[in-house]
Amino acid sequence: QVQLVESGGGLVQPGGSLALSCAASGTIHTTNRMGWYRQARGNQRLLVATITSDNITNYADSVNGRFTISRDDVKNTMLLQMNNLKPEDTAVYYCNLNDLIDTNKWFSYWGQGTQVTVST
């Protein structure tokens, strides 16, 4: 079993920066994909960025060039560095782990979420 805990959310002005952290506890399998998702009020949860166990990254078009996802497998943490933030980035941000338990058997874990508000 894995537990994910996000931290680092808060209030920031447009154009500012914020860094989110996800701390994982438990056993993570060697093949996995971690990522950040966000859910604005009244909307569906959408992918922000993902990073595989081989450090292959993928970004949503809306954040590409502004956000950077990374992972530290020694510390069991994942980071999301957010730069040039915009009001439309306001959302609850969730840490996600898709873990390959066995062949064709994936399990998804979610953190509790952390609020990011971009406003003047």
XYZ file of C-alpha atoms in Angstrom:
120
model
C 0.000 0.000 0.000
C 1.107 3.537 -0.786
C 0.172 6.846 0.770
C 0.675 10.176 -1.008
C 0.730 13.536 0.761
C 0.892 16.871 -1.072
C 2.259 20.109 0.332
C 3.242 23.564 -0.868
C -0.055 24.985 -2.047
C -1.103 28.519 -1.293
C -1.905 31.953 -2.670
C 0.312 33.527 -5.310
C -0.002 36.528 -7.620
C -0.193 36.157 -11.399
C 3.291 35.768 -12.823
C 4.585 34.319 -9.588
C 5.972 30.895 -8.788
C 5.049 28.059 -6.483
C 6.507 24.614 -5.826
C 4.414 21.609 -4.871
C 5.771 18.477 -3.245
C 4.359 14.970 -2.985
C 5.761 12.616 -0.366
C 5.191 8.910 -0.893
C 5.304 6.221 1.749
C 5.072 2.489 1.253
C 6.370 0.274 -1.521
C 6.342 1.603 -5.088
C 6.949 -0.922 -7.852
C 9.776 -0.445 -10.322
C 7.461 0.330 -13.260
C 5.181 3.245 -12.517
C 4.011 6.665 -13.599
C 3.517 9.555 -11.236
C 1.797 12.783 -12.028
C -0.018 15.896 -11.011
C -3.677 16.511 -11.773
C -5.806 19.519 -10.982
C -9.482 20.168 -10.500
C -10.936 23.645 -10.677
C -14.184 24.360 -8.855
C -17.101 22.803 -10.698
C -14.903 21.083 -13.281
C -13.413 17.663 -13.904
C -9.992 16.559 -12.761
C -7.453 17.063 -15.558
C -3.890 15.950 -16.164
C -1.191 18.554 -15.562
C 2.049 16.600 -15.954
C 3.345 13.059 -15.620
C 6.721 11.445 -15.107
C 7.532 7.762 -15.533
C 9.909 5.611 -13.523
C 12.355 6.164 -16.411
C 11.991 9.955 -16.035
C 10.008 10.470 -19.233
C 7.831 13.556 -18.818
C 4.620 14.756 -20.406
C 2.815 18.065 -19.965
C -0.588 19.437 -20.712
C -0.461 22.113 -23.402
C -1.793 24.674 -20.946
C 1.259 24.360 -18.668
C 3.986 23.317 -21.096
C 6.976 25.624 -20.763
C 5.829 26.981 -17.408
C 5.725 23.901 -15.165
C 8.438 21.337 -14.476
C 7.805 17.910 -12.981
C 10.571 15.897 -11.333
C 11.037 12.977 -8.974
C 13.569 11.872 -6.392
C 13.351 8.118 -5.924
C 15.838 8.148 -3.049
C 13.670 10.505 -1.010
C 10.415 9.123 -2.451
C 9.213 12.565 -3.446
C 7.819 14.213 -6.554
C 7.919 17.932 -7.263
C 6.001 20.333 -9.466
C 7.720 23.656 -10.034
C 5.158 26.155 -11.312
C 6.360 29.400 -12.889
C 4.550 32.303 -14.534
C 1.317 31.306 -12.859
C -1.985 32.450 -14.317
C -5.436 32.828 -12.731
C -6.638 29.845 -14.764
C -4.116 27.689 -12.882
C -6.266 28.052 -9.772
C -7.353 24.576 -8.690
C -6.883 21.803 -6.205
C -3.754 19.921 -7.231
C -3.559 16.178 -6.659
C -0.578 13.849 -6.590
C -1.124 10.584 -8.470
C 0.665 7.261 -8.732
C -0.168 4.598 -11.309
C 1.673 1.538 -10.076
C 2.266 -1.642 -12.101
C 1.567 -4.325 -9.499
C 1.911 -7.240 -11.928
C 1.573 -7.803 -15.667
C -1.484 -5.856 -16.880
C -2.400 -5.014 -13.304
C -2.247 -1.312 -12.488
C -3.383 0.418 -9.319
C -3.985 4.127 -8.916
C -3.243 6.076 -5.731
C -4.244 9.662 -4.982
C -3.172 12.241 -2.466
C -5.577 14.441 -0.539
C -4.978 17.509 -2.700
C -3.568 20.966 -2.045
C -5.183 24.276 -3.006
C -3.386 26.627 -5.391
C -4.929 30.058 -5.849
C -3.548 32.557 -8.365
C -5.060 35.966 -7.774
C -4.245 39.634 -7.294
